[in-house]
Coordinates of C-alpha atoms in Angstrom, one line a residue:
M1 CA -13.9 15.4 -16.1
T2 CA -17.0 13.4 -17.0
K3 CA -20.7 13.6 -16.7
S4 CA -20.9 10.4 -14.6
I5 CA -18.4 11.7 -12.1
R6 CA -20.1 14.9 -11.5
K7 CA -23.4 13.1 -10.9
S8 CA -22.2 10.2 -8.7
R9 CA -22.0 11.7 -5.2
G10 CA -25.0 14.0 -5.3
G11 CA -25.5 16.4 -2.4
G12 CA -22.1 15.7 -0.8
I13 CA -20.3 16.9 -4.0
A14 CA -22.5 19.9 -4.2
I15 CA -21.5 20.9 -0.7
L16 CA -17.9 20.4 -1.5
G17 CA -18.2 22.3 -4.7
A18 CA -19.8 25.2 -2.9
A19 CA -17.0 25.2 -0.3
L20 CA -14.4 25.2 -3.0
F21 CA -16.1 27.9 -4.9
M22 CA -15.9 30.2 -1.9
A23 CA -12.2 29.1 -1.4
S24 CA -11.4 30.0 -5.0
T25 CA -12.2 33.6 -4.3
M26 CA -9.1 33.6 -2.1
L27 CA -6.8 32.1 -4.7
T28 CA -4.5 34.3 -6.8
A29 CA -2.7 33.6 -10.0
A30 CA 0.3 35.5 -8.8
P31 CA 3.3 33.6 -7.4
A32 CA 3.5 33.3 -3.6
F33 CA 5.6 35.8 -1.7
S34 CA 8.5 34.5 0.3
Q35 CA 7.3 36.2 3.5
E36 CA 4.2 34.0 3.7
M37 CA 4.3 31.6 6.6
T38 CA 2.7 28.3 7.4
D39 CA 0.5 28.0 10.5
V40 CA 3.4 26.1 12.2
G41 CA 5.8 29.0 11.8
T42 CA 7.8 28.0 8.7
P43 CA 8.3 30.0 5.4
R44 CA 5.7 28.7 3.0
D45 CA 8.0 28.7 0.0
Q46 CA 10.5 26.6 2.0
T47 CA 8.0 24.1 3.2
L48 CA 6.7 21.1 1.3
I49 CA 3.3 20.1 2.7
V50 CA 2.3 16.5 2.4
D51 CA -1.0 14.8 3.2
M52 CA -0.7 12.1 5.9
L53 CA -1.7 8.7 4.5
N54 CA -3.3 7.4 7.7
A55 CA -4.9 10.6 8.8
R56 CA -4.6 11.9 12.4
V57 CA -2.2 9.8 14.5
S58 CA -3.7 8.5 17.7
N59 CA -0.4 8.0 19.4
P60 CA 1.8 10.9 18.2
G61 CA 4.4 10.6 21.0
T62 CA 5.5 7.1 19.8
M63 CA 7.7 6.5 16.8
N64 CA 8.9 3.0 17.6
P65 CA 8.6 1.0 14.4
Y66 CA 8.8 -2.3 16.4
Q67 CA 5.7 -1.6 18.5
Q68 CA 2.4 -3.1 17.6
G69 CA -0.2 -0.5 16.5
V70 CA 2.4 2.3 15.9
T71 CA 2.3 4.0 12.5
I72 CA 5.3 5.8 11.1
N73 CA 3.6 7.2 7.9
H74 CA 3.7 10.8 9.1
G75 CA 7.3 11.4 7.9
F76 CA 9.5 9.2 9.9
H77 CA 9.1 6.3 7.4
Q78 CA 9.4 8.5 4.3
M79 CA 11.9 11.3 5.2
A80 CA 13.9 10.4 8.3
S81 CA 14.5 6.6 8.3
A82 CA 16.4 4.5 5.7
L83 CA 16.4 0.9 4.8
M84 CA 19.2 -1.4 3.7
W85 CA 17.9 -1.5 0.2
D86 CA 15.1 0.7 -1.3
I87 CA 13.3 0.7 -4.7
D88 CA 13.5 2.7 -7.9
T89 CA 9.9 2.3 -9.1
A90 CA 10.5 3.6 -12.6
S91 CA 12.9 0.8 -13.3
G92 CA 11.4 -1.7 -10.9
K93 CA 14.8 -2.4 -9.4
Q94 CA 16.2 -2.2 -5.9
I95 CA 18.9 0.2 -5.1
P96 CA 21.4 0.2 -2.2
D97 CA 20.5 2.6 0.6
L98 CA 22.2 2.0 3.9
A99 CA 24.0 -0.8 2.2
A100 CA 26.6 0.4 -0.3
A101 CA 25.9 -2.5 -2.8
M102 CA 23.6 -5.5 -3.3
P103 CA 24.3 -8.6 -1.2
E104 CA 27.3 -10.7 -2.3
P105 CA 26.6 -14.5 -1.9
L106 CA 29.4 -16.4 -0.2
N107 CA 28.2 -19.9 -1.1
D108 CA 26.2 -21.7 -3.8
T109 CA 23.3 -22.4 -1.5
Y110 CA 22.5 -18.7 -0.8
T111 CA 22.7 -19.0 2.9
K112 CA 25.7 -16.7 3.6
F113 CA 26.2 -13.2 2.3
R114 CA 28.6 -10.3 2.7
V115 CA 27.1 -6.8 2.7
K116 CA 29.1 -3.6 2.4
L117 CA 27.6 -0.6 4.2
R118 CA 27.6 3.0 3.0
E119 CA 30.4 5.0 4.5
G120 CA 30.3 8.6 5.7
L121 CA 26.7 8.5 7.1
T122 CA 25.9 9.9 10.5
W123 CA 22.9 9.9 12.7
S124 CA 21.1 13.2 13.3
D125 CA 22.9 13.6 16.7
G126 CA 26.3 13.4 15.0
K127 CA 27.2 9.8 15.9
P128 CA 28.6 7.8 13.0
F129 CA 26.5 5.0 11.4
T130 CA 28.5 1.7 11.5
A131 CA 28.1 -2.0 11.3
D132 CA 27.5 -2.0 15.1
D133 CA 24.1 -0.4 14.5
V134 CA 23.0 -3.0 12.0
V135 CA 24.2 -6.0 14.0
F136 CA 22.7 -4.6 17.2
T137 CA 19.3 -4.1 15.4
A138 CA 19.4 -7.7 14.2
D139 CA 20.2 -9.1 17.7
M140 CA 17.5 -6.9 19.3
I141 CA 14.8 -8.2 17.0
S142 CA 15.9 -11.8 17.2
K143 CA 16.0 -11.9 21.0
N144 CA 12.8 -10.0 21.8
D145 CA 9.6 -12.1 21.4
A146 CA 7.6 -9.0 22.3
I147 CA 8.5 -7.6 18.9
A148 CA 5.9 -8.9 16.4
Y149 CA 8.5 -9.0 13.6
S150 CA 10.8 -11.3 15.7
A151 CA 9.2 -14.6 14.6
A152 CA 9.4 -13.8 10.9
F153 CA 12.9 -12.5 11.2
N154 CA 14.1 -15.6 13.1
A155 CA 12.4 -17.8 10.6
A156 CA 14.5 -16.3 7.8
I157 CA 17.8 -15.0 9.5
K158 CA 20.2 -17.1 11.5
G159 CA 22.4 -14.1 12.4
F160 CA 24.4 -11.0 11.6
T161 CA 28.2 -10.7 12.1
K162 CA 30.4 -7.6 12.1
V163 CA 33.4 -7.9 9.8
D164 CA 34.6 -4.3 10.2
D165 CA 33.0 -1.0 10.7
H166 CA 31.4 -1.0 7.2
T167 CA 31.1 -4.7 6.4
I168 CA 28.7 -7.3 7.8
E169 CA 28.0 -11.0 7.0
I170 CA 24.5 -12.4 7.2
E171 CA 23.6 -16.1 7.5
T172 CA 20.1 -17.3 6.7
T173 CA 18.2 -20.2 8.0
K174 CA 17.5 -21.6 4.5
P175 CA 18.4 -20.8 0.9
T176 CA 17.6 -17.1 0.4
P177 CA 18.6 -15.9 -3.0
R178 CA 16.5 -12.7 -2.5
L179 CA 18.1 -11.5 0.7
S180 CA 17.7 -7.9 -0.4
L181 CA 13.9 -8.4 -0.6
V182 CA 13.8 -10.0 2.8
L183 CA 15.6 -7.1 4.4
G184 CA 14.8 -4.2 1.9
S185 CA 12.0 -2.5 0.2
L186 CA 10.3 -3.5 -3.1
I187 CA 7.0 -1.8 -2.5
Y188 CA 6.1 0.2 0.6
G189 CA 9.0 -0.5 2.8
N190 CA 10.3 -3.2 5.0
P191 CA 10.0 -4.1 8.7
F192 CA 13.8 -4.2 9.2
H193 CA 14.5 -0.7 10.4
V194 CA 18.1 -0.1 11.5
V195 CA 18.2 1.8 14.8
P196 CA 21.1 3.7 16.5
K197 CA 22.7 1.3 19.0
H198 CA 23.9 4.1 21.2
I199 CA 20.3 5.1 21.8
W200 CA 18.4 1.8 21.8
E201 CA 20.9 -0.3 23.8
K202 CA 19.7 1.6 26.9
E203 CA 16.0 1.0 26.3
D204 CA 13.4 -1.8 26.2
P205 CA 12.4 -2.1 22.5
A206 CA 9.0 -3.3 23.4
T207 CA 8.1 -0.1 25.4
F208 CA 10.6 2.5 24.1
T209 CA 8.7 5.5 22.5
N210 CA 11.6 6.6 20.3
F211 CA 10.4 10.1 20.5
P212 CA 11.7 12.4 19.4
P213 CA 13.6 10.1 17.1
V214 CA 17.3 10.2 16.2
T215 CA 17.2 9.9 12.4
I216 CA 19.6 8.7 9.6
S217 CA 18.2 10.3 6.5
A218 CA 18.3 13.9 5.3
Y219 CA 15.6 15.2 7.7
K220 CA 15.3 15.4 11.5
Y221 CA 12.3 15.8 13.8
K222 CA 11.4 19.5 14.4
S223 CA 8.0 19.6 16.1
S224 CA 4.5 18.2 16.1
D225 CA 1.0 18.6 17.2
P226 CA 0.3 16.8 20.5
N227 CA -3.1 15.8 19.0
G228 CA -1.4 14.0 16.1
S229 CA -2.6 16.2 13.2
W230 CA 0.8 17.4 11.9
F231 CA 4.5 16.6 12.1
L232 CA 7.3 18.9 11.0
W233 CA 10.6 17.7 9.7
E234 CA 13.6 19.9 9.1
K235 CA 16.5 19.4 6.7
R236 CA 19.7 18.5 8.6
D237 CA 22.6 20.9 8.4
D238 CA 24.8 17.8 7.7
W239 CA 22.5 16.5 5.0
K240 CA 25.6 15.4 3.0
N241 CA 26.1 12.7 5.7
S242 CA 22.7 11.1 4.8
D243 CA 21.7 8.5 2.2
V244 CA 19.7 11.1 0.3
G245 CA 22.7 13.5 0.3
Q246 CA 25.0 10.8 -1.2
I247 CA 22.5 9.3 -3.6
V248 CA 20.5 12.4 -4.9
G249 CA 22.1 15.5 -3.5
E250 CA 20.7 18.3 -1.4
P251 CA 16.9 18.4 -1.0
K252 CA 15.5 21.8 -1.9
A253 CA 12.8 22.0 0.8
Q254 CA 14.1 23.2 4.2
Y255 CA 11.0 21.7 5.8
V256 CA 8.6 18.9 5.1
L257 CA 5.3 19.2 6.9
F258 CA 3.1 16.1 7.1
R259 CA -0.4 17.2 7.9
S260 CA -3.9 15.8 8.2
Y261 CA -6.9 18.0 7.7
G262 CA -9.3 15.2 8.4
T263 CA -12.1 14.4 6.0
E264 CA -11.6 14.3 2.3
E265 CA -13.6 17.5 1.9
K266 CA -11.3 19.3 4.3
R267 CA -8.2 17.9 2.6
V268 CA -9.4 18.9 -0.8
L269 CA -10.3 22.4 0.4
A270 CA -6.8 22.8 1.9
M271 CA -5.2 22.1 -1.5
A272 CA -7.6 24.4 -3.2
Q273 CA -6.4 27.1 -0.8
N274 CA -2.7 26.2 -1.5
Q275 CA -2.3 24.9 2.1
M276 CA -1.3 21.5 0.7
D277 CA 1.2 20.5 -2.0
I278 CA 0.7 16.7 -2.2
L279 CA -2.4 14.7 -1.5
T280 CA -2.8 11.0 -0.9
D281 CA -6.0 9.3 -2.0
I282 CA -9.0 11.3 -3.0
S283 CA -12.1 10.4 -5.0
P284 CA -12.4 11.2 -8.7
E285 CA -15.3 13.6 -8.0
S286 CA -13.1 15.6 -5.6
L287 CA -10.3 15.8 -8.2
D288 CA -12.8 17.0 -10.8
I289 CA -13.9 19.9 -8.6
L290 CA -10.5 20.7 -7.2
Q291 CA -9.0 21.1 -10.7
K292 CA -11.8 23.5 -11.6
Q293 CA -11.0 25.6 -8.6
N294 CA -7.2 25.6 -8.6
P295 CA -5.5 25.4 -12.1
K296 CA -2.2 24.6 -10.4
V297 CA -3.5 21.2 -9.3
K298 CA -2.3 18.3 -11.5
A299 CA -3.3 14.7 -11.8
W300 CA -1.1 11.8 -13.0
F301 CA -2.7 12.0 -16.5
G302 CA -4.0 15.2 -18.0
G303 CA -7.2 13.3 -19.2
F304 CA -9.1 10.1 -18.6
P305 CA -8.4 8.0 -16.5
Y306 CA -6.6 10.8 -14.6
A307 CA -5.3 8.4 -11.9
N308 CA -2.2 6.2 -12.0
L309 CA -3.5 2.7 -12.5
D310 CA -0.2 0.9 -11.8
D311 CA -0.2 1.0 -8.1
P312 CA 1.4 -2.3 -7.0
C313 CA -1.3 -3.2 -4.5
E314 CA -4.8 -4.1 -5.4
R315 CA -7.9 -3.8 -3.4
G316 CA -10.6 -6.3 -2.4
I317 CA -12.4 -8.1 0.4
H318 CA -10.2 -10.2 2.6
F319 CA -11.2 -12.8 5.1
N320 CA -9.9 -14.2 8.4
T321 CA -10.1 -17.8 7.1
S322 CA -9.7 -19.2 10.6
K323 CA -13.2 -18.0 11.5
A324 CA -16.5 -19.6 10.5
P325 CA -18.2 -19.3 8.1
Y326 CA -15.3 -17.8 6.2
D327 CA -13.2 -20.9 6.8
K328 CA -14.8 -22.6 3.8
A329 CA -13.9 -21.7 0.2
E330 CA -17.5 -22.4 -0.8
T331 CA -18.7 -19.5 1.4
R332 CA -16.1 -17.2 0.0
W333 CA -16.9 -18.1 -3.6
A334 CA -20.7 -17.6 -3.0
L335 CA -19.9 -14.1 -1.7
A336 CA -17.9 -13.4 -4.8
L337 CA -20.7 -14.5 -7.1
A338 CA -23.2 -12.3 -5.1
M339 CA -21.1 -9.3 -6.1
N340 CA -22.1 -7.1 -9.0
L341 CA -18.7 -5.8 -9.8
P342 CA -19.6 -3.2 -12.4
Q343 CA -22.0 -1.6 -9.9
A344 CA -19.3 -1.8 -7.2
S345 CA -16.8 -0.2 -9.5
I346 CA -19.1 2.7 -10.2
A347 CA -20.1 3.1 -6.6
T348 CA -16.4 3.1 -5.5
F349 CA -14.6 5.3 -8.1
S350 CA -17.1 6.1 -10.8
G351 CA -15.9 3.1 -12.8
M352 CA -12.3 4.3 -13.1
L353 CA -10.9 0.9 -11.8
R354 CA -9.2 -2.0 -13.5
A355 CA -10.6 -5.3 -12.4
S356 CA -8.4 -8.3 -11.4
P357 CA -9.5 -11.8 -10.6
L358 CA -5.9 -12.8 -9.5
A359 CA -3.9 -12.2 -6.3
L360 CA -1.5 -9.9 -8.1
P361 CA -2.4 -6.4 -9.2
P362 CA -3.3 -5.6 -12.8
T363 CA -0.4 -3.4 -13.6
K364 CA 0.9 -3.3 -17.2
V365 CA 3.9 -5.6 -16.4
L366 CA 1.9 -8.1 -14.4
M367 CA -1.1 -8.1 -16.8
D368 CA 1.3 -9.0 -19.6
T369 CA 3.0 -11.6 -17.5
Y370 CA 0.1 -13.3 -15.7
H371 CA -3.4 -11.9 -16.3
K372 CA -3.6 -12.1 -20.1
P373 CA -1.8 -15.5 -20.4
M374 CA -4.0 -17.0 -17.8
V375 CA -7.3 -16.0 -19.5
P376 CA -7.7 -19.4 -21.3
W377 CA -7.3 -21.2 -17.9
L378 CA -9.7 -18.8 -16.2
K379 CA -12.3 -19.5 -18.9
E380 CA -12.1 -23.3 -18.3
F381 CA -11.8 -23.1 -14.5
A382 CA -14.7 -24.8 -12.8
L383 CA -15.9 -25.1 -9.2
A384 CA -16.6 -28.4 -7.6
D385 CA -20.1 -28.6 -9.1
G386 CA -18.8 -27.9 -12.6
Y387 CA -19.9 -24.3 -12.7
K388 CA -17.5 -22.0 -14.6
P389 CA -17.4 -18.6 -12.8
F390 CA -15.2 -16.5 -15.1
D391 CA -16.7 -13.7 -17.2
P392 CA -14.2 -12.5 -19.9
D393 CA -16.5 -9.7 -21.0
Y394 CA -16.5 -7.7 -17.8
A395 CA -14.7 -4.8 -19.4
I396 CA -17.0 -4.7 -22.4
K397 CA -20.1 -4.5 -20.1
I398 CA -18.8 -1.8 -17.8
G399 CA -17.4 0.1 -20.8
E400 CA -20.9 0.2 -22.3
Q401 CA -22.4 1.3 -19.0
L402 CA -19.9 4.1 -18.7
R403 CA -20.5 5.4 -22.2
A404 CA -24.2 5.3 -21.6
E405 CA -23.7 7.5 -18.6
G406 CA -21.8 10.1 -20.6
V407 CA -18.2 9.2 -19.7
E408 CA -15.9 10.4 -22.5
A409 CA -12.9 8.7 -24.1
I410 CA -14.0 5.1 -23.3
P411 CA -12.6 2.8 -26.0
T412 CA -15.0 0.7 -28.1
D413 CA -12.4 -1.9 -29.2
P414 CA -12.8 -5.0 -26.9
D415 CA -9.0 -5.5 -26.6
Q416 CA -8.5 -1.8 -25.6
L417 CA -11.3 -2.0 -23.1
R418 CA -9.7 -5.1 -21.5
E419 CA -6.4 -3.3 -21.4
L420 CA -8.0 -0.3 -19.6
L421 CA -10.5 -2.0 -17.4
G422 CA -9.2 -5.6 -16.9
V423 CA -9.2 -9.0 -18.5
G424 CA -12.4 -10.1 -16.8
W425 CA -13.8 -11.0 -13.4
W426 CA -16.3 -13.4 -11.8
K427 CA -19.9 -13.6 -13.0
F428 CA -22.7 -11.9 -11.1
D429 CA -24.8 -14.9 -10.4
P430 CA -27.0 -14.7 -7.3
D431 CA -28.7 -18.0 -8.2
Q432 CA -25.4 -19.9 -8.2
A433 CA -24.4 -18.2 -4.9
T434 CA -27.7 -19.3 -3.4
K435 CA -27.2 -22.8 -4.5
M436 CA -23.7 -22.9 -3.0
L437 CA -24.8 -21.5 0.3
E438 CA -27.8 -23.8 0.6
A439 CA -25.6 -26.8 0.0
Q440 CA -23.7 -25.8 3.2
G441 CA -26.8 -25.4 5.3
F442 CA -27.4 -21.7 5.0
K443 CA -31.1 -20.8 4.7
K444 CA -33.0 -17.7 3.6
E445 CA -35.9 -16.6 5.7
G446 CA -38.0 -13.5 5.0
G447 CA -35.4 -12.4 2.5
K448 CA -32.5 -12.6 5.0
W449 CA -29.8 -15.3 5.1
M450 CA -29.4 -17.4 8.2
L451 CA -26.2 -19.3 9.2
P452 CA -26.3 -23.1 9.3
D453 CA -26.9 -22.9 13.1
G454 CA -30.1 -20.8 12.4
K455 CA -28.7 -17.5 13.7
P456 CA -29.0 -14.4 11.4
W457 CA -25.9 -13.9 9.2
T458 CA -24.3 -10.5 9.8
I459 CA -21.1 -9.4 8.1
N460 CA -19.1 -6.6 9.6
I461 CA -16.5 -5.3 7.1
L462 CA -13.5 -3.7 8.8
A463 CA -12.5 -0.6 6.8
P464 CA -10.1 2.3 7.0
A465 CA -11.4 5.6 8.4
D466 CA -10.3 8.8 6.6
F467 CA -7.3 7.0 4.8
E468 CA -7.1 4.6 1.9
V469 CA -10.2 6.1 0.4
Q470 CA -10.6 3.4 -2.3
S471 CA -10.7 0.6 0.3
Q472 CA -12.9 2.7 2.5
R473 CA -15.5 3.3 -0.3
L474 CA -15.1 -0.3 -1.6
A475 CA -16.2 -1.6 1.8
F476 CA -19.5 0.3 1.5
A477 CA -19.9 -0.8 -2.1
A478 CA -19.5 -4.5 -1.1
A479 CA -21.9 -4.0 1.8
N480 CA -24.5 -2.6 -0.6
E481 CA -24.1 -5.7 -2.8
W482 CA -24.4 -8.2 0.0
N483 CA -27.3 -6.4 1.6
A484 CA -29.1 -6.6 -1.7
F485 CA -28.4 -10.3 -1.7
G486 CA -30.0 -10.7 1.7
I487 CA -27.0 -10.7 4.1
E488 CA -27.1 -8.0 6.7
T489 CA -23.8 -6.2 6.1
N490 CA -22.3 -3.3 8.0
V491 CA -19.1 -1.3 7.7
Q492 CA -16.9 -0.7 10.8
Q493 CA -14.4 2.1 10.1
M494 CA -11.2 2.4 12.2
Q495 CA -8.3 4.8 12.4
D496 CA -5.0 3.5 11.3
G497 CA -3.5 2.2 14.6
P498 CA -6.6 0.2 15.7
F499 CA -7.2 -0.9 12.1
F500 CA -3.7 -2.4 11.6
T501 CA -3.7 -3.9 15.0
A502 CA -7.0 -5.7 14.3
E503 CA -5.8 -6.9 10.9
N504 CA -2.5 -8.2 12.3
T505 CA -3.9 -9.9 15.4
G506 CA -6.9 -11.5 13.5
N507 CA -9.4 -9.4 15.4
Y508 CA -11.7 -9.3 12.4
E509 CA -13.8 -11.6 10.1
V510 CA -14.0 -9.6 6.9
G511 CA -11.9 -6.6 5.9
S512 CA -11.5 -4.2 3.0
Y513 CA -7.8 -3.6 2.2
W514 CA -5.0 -5.0 0.2
G515 CA -3.8 -7.9 2.4
A516 CA -1.1 -9.9 0.6
S517 CA -2.1 -8.9 -3.0
C518 CA 0.8 -6.7 -4.1
G519 CA 3.5 -7.0 -6.8
I520 CA 5.7 -4.8 -9.0
V521 CA 7.9 -7.2 -11.0
P522 CA 7.3 -10.6 -12.6
D523 CA 8.9 -12.4 -9.7
P524 CA 5.9 -12.8 -7.3
F525 CA 8.0 -13.6 -4.2
V526 CA 7.6 -10.4 -2.4
R527 CA 3.9 -10.9 -1.7
L528 CA 2.8 -14.4 -2.7
E529 CA 5.5 -15.7 -0.3
G530 CA 3.4 -14.2 2.5
W531 CA 0.6 -16.8 2.0
H532 CA 2.8 -19.5 3.5
K533 CA 1.3 -21.4 6.4
D534 CA 4.5 -20.7 8.4
Y535 CA 3.2 -17.2 9.0
V536 CA -0.1 -18.3 10.5
R537 CA -0.5 -17.3 14.2
P538 CA -3.4 -17.9 16.6
N539 CA -6.0 -15.1 16.7
G540 CA -4.9 -12.6 19.2
T541 CA -1.3 -12.9 18.3
A542 CA 0.2 -10.5 15.7
A543 CA 1.1 -12.1 12.4
S544 CA 3.8 -10.4 10.2
S545 CA 2.2 -11.9 7.0
N546 CA -0.8 -14.1 6.1
Q547 CA -3.0 -12.0 8.4
G548 CA -5.9 -14.0 6.9
R549 CA -4.6 -17.2 8.7
Y550 CA -4.9 -19.2 5.4
V551 CA -3.5 -22.7 5.3
D552 CA -3.0 -24.4 2.0
E553 CA -0.4 -27.2 2.0
V554 CA -0.1 -27.4 -1.8
L555 CA 0.4 -23.6 -2.0
S556 CA 3.0 -23.6 0.8
A557 CA 5.0 -26.4 -0.9
K558 CA 5.2 -24.2 -4.0
I559 CA 6.3 -21.2 -1.9
D560 CA 9.1 -23.4 -0.5
T561 CA 10.3 -23.9 -4.1
L562 CA 9.9 -20.2 -4.8
R563 CA 12.0 -19.4 -1.8
S564 CA 14.9 -21.5 -3.0
I565 CA 15.4 -20.1 -6.5
P566 CA 16.7 -16.7 -7.6
A567 CA 14.5 -14.0 -9.1
D568 CA 15.8 -14.6 -12.7
D569 CA 15.2 -18.4 -12.6
P570 CA 13.1 -19.6 -15.6
Q571 CA 10.8 -21.4 -13.2
I572 CA 9.6 -18.1 -11.7
V573 CA 6.7 -17.2 -14.0
P574 CA 5.4 -20.8 -14.4
L575 CA 5.6 -21.3 -10.7
G576 CA 3.9 -18.0 -10.0
T577 CA 1.1 -18.9 -12.4
E578 CA 0.5 -22.2 -10.6
M579 CA 0.4 -20.3 -7.2
L580 CA -2.1 -17.9 -8.6
K581 CA -4.3 -20.8 -9.7
D582 CA -4.2 -22.2 -6.2
L583 CA -5.3 -18.8 -4.8
V584 CA -8.2 -18.7 -7.3
K585 CA -9.3 -22.2 -6.2
G586 CA -9.2 -21.5 -2.5
L587 CA -10.2 -17.8 -2.8
P588 CA -8.9 -16.6 0.6
S589 CA -9.6 -13.1 -0.5
I590 CA -11.9 -11.7 -3.2
E591 CA -9.5 -9.7 -5.3
M592 CA -11.5 -6.9 -7.1
F593 CA -9.5 -4.0 -8.5
G594 CA -6.1 -2.6 -9.0
T595 CA -5.7 0.6 -7.1
S596 CA -6.4 3.8 -8.9
K597 CA -4.4 6.5 -7.3
F598 CA -6.0 9.9 -7.5
V599 CA -3.0 11.6 -5.7
P600 CA -2.9 15.2 -7.1
V601 CA -0.1 17.7 -6.6
N602 CA -0.1 21.5 -6.4
E603 CA 2.4 23.4 -8.5
T604 CA 1.9 26.7 -6.8
Y605 CA 5.1 26.5 -4.7
W606 CA 6.8 23.4 -6.0
K607 CA 7.4 21.6 -9.3
N608 CA 9.1 18.6 -10.9
Y609 CA 6.8 16.1 -9.3
P610 CA 6.7 12.7 -11.1
S611 CA 3.8 12.3 -13.6
A612 CA 2.9 10.3 -16.6
D613 CA 4.9 12.8 -18.7
N614 CA 7.8 13.0 -16.1
Y615 CA 8.1 9.3 -15.0
Y616 CA 11.2 9.3 -12.9
E617 CA 9.2 7.7 -10.1
G618 CA 5.7 6.6 -9.3
P619 CA 3.5 8.9 -7.1
W620 CA 4.0 6.8 -4.0
W621 CA 4.2 9.6 -1.4
W622 CA 3.8 7.1 1.5
W623 CA 6.6 4.7 0.5
S624 CA 10.1 4.7 2.0
N625 CA 11.5 6.0 -1.3
F626 CA 9.6 9.3 -1.1
K627 CA 12.7 11.0 0.3
F628 CA 14.4 10.5 -3.0
I629 CA 11.4 12.0 -4.8
A630 CA 11.2 14.9 -2.4
A631 CA 14.9 15.6 -3.0
K632 CA 14.1 16.1 -6.7
V633 CA 11.1 18.4 -6.2
E634 CA 12.1 22.0 -7.0
P635 CA 10.8 25.4 -5.9
N636 CA 8.4 27.0 -8.4
K637 CA 9.6 30.6 -8.8
G638 CA 7.4 31.6 -11.7

């Protein structure tokens, strides 16, 4: 790859490189033989092995998607479950999944809809899928306060009614022209998971483990590690009775094994040894070494920037705005201006990141729709004291720095640099940050900042542990910046279950993750709607959205308007632009970068993965639509 990448991790990369060098002596250029077996007892050439997004699962005997703290990213979400509507990321359009078509409005106010369900589907135990399952699921959610999703569901949905075995009618509590977004996937998935009535009607949904699960898609549960490090899914004999069977056809892999090898070094080593076919996030340094050791490993691009830069969720530092001192916009703005973003970018992912000052990711579509048109406003935007914080030359500065460090293929044209690295970001101005903090009563003593009450100011950044590597590394980069500014800052890493529980219940002050800052199409509803004050819950109570407990009356009023108009209304982009301005002013989160996904694939056993040159889907192995990608992956016989 590049000189700067090879240098950036020092001894850790040298150790990883040595381990991979030894591993490479075990690799062969010849095709794998069919008699090779995985360590879980399946034929290797019939098993697609996928890295688990959230690393080892702490509660492997629970697959209840309605229980707080339960993750389903180890295959249930991607291969075995199905949503009412899913997403084709190549086109950016939703597709019917359990539903047979998009919702049909029954009135002009978008409060009543008819939905046809897909016929011929069966659960993995052979029972037919019908409207009874869908209506039962809706009733179960609405009547159980112990389900965290219940409050959000009841705020949007008045009720489901069965018309016949494959038709339902849905009534909403308010005009809902985007019903398919409320109950279907546009990005990662959706909290509305239809469950089999004949199983769940006998159970308490708040305590039911749902293990082993009865599934609706093309794969069923086969076995798993009691310690939560792997989960094996087997293709159903009756795969034709699944959504994947009807929409795509027969999946080629007999088994899909979701597996966690632990640390990034171990995960990379596993792929080098052909024990992994698909990886979730790794660092650019690891990709560099991995590709040198295994020529069958491919990135999204064949050259710089290697990663897919159009992930629909961006990364940054998010706040629980109900907790002091992060309840004041002035504090949050001071922390942003104390951040040297070029340095944070290089520390996080060797500078291979596209900056974003807005609460929507800098994908190509959204940059053209929002980021670029908003640059004139960003340049003129001023804080209360008249200070203008926007720096439109961020990309030029970091581009020069990367070239100086030996990174190849960095454009010199300013417009091309902004296209690659972002339209701009906030100035690095510790003096202005100091001025703003002192105006609020903060004081600096002995080079360390004190809170207005005189106590030492300590920031603990909640961060993922061994998953979401960009957010994990960004937390340490932010901590370095704030420590240099004089705020004692630590990083607290958590495994997936505790992490998401803390985020949802407000058991944090500062966190490194994506929060509400996602988007894939110009209509910003799917994530900006989540900033509404209606979602705010007391700390200690799970919130389905707005986990930052942010209250902005003006923004919420605009969200009310957004909720009432369809996705193709001409007001959409102007309204979205105004909402983004409100989020800049209040800065409930410090948005920093679009997500660069270094998610390599191994073509030793399988081929026809999506890539920049084969863009039938994005590389989102952890989304609900992965089952459609997996069905198109083919055995590599040569």
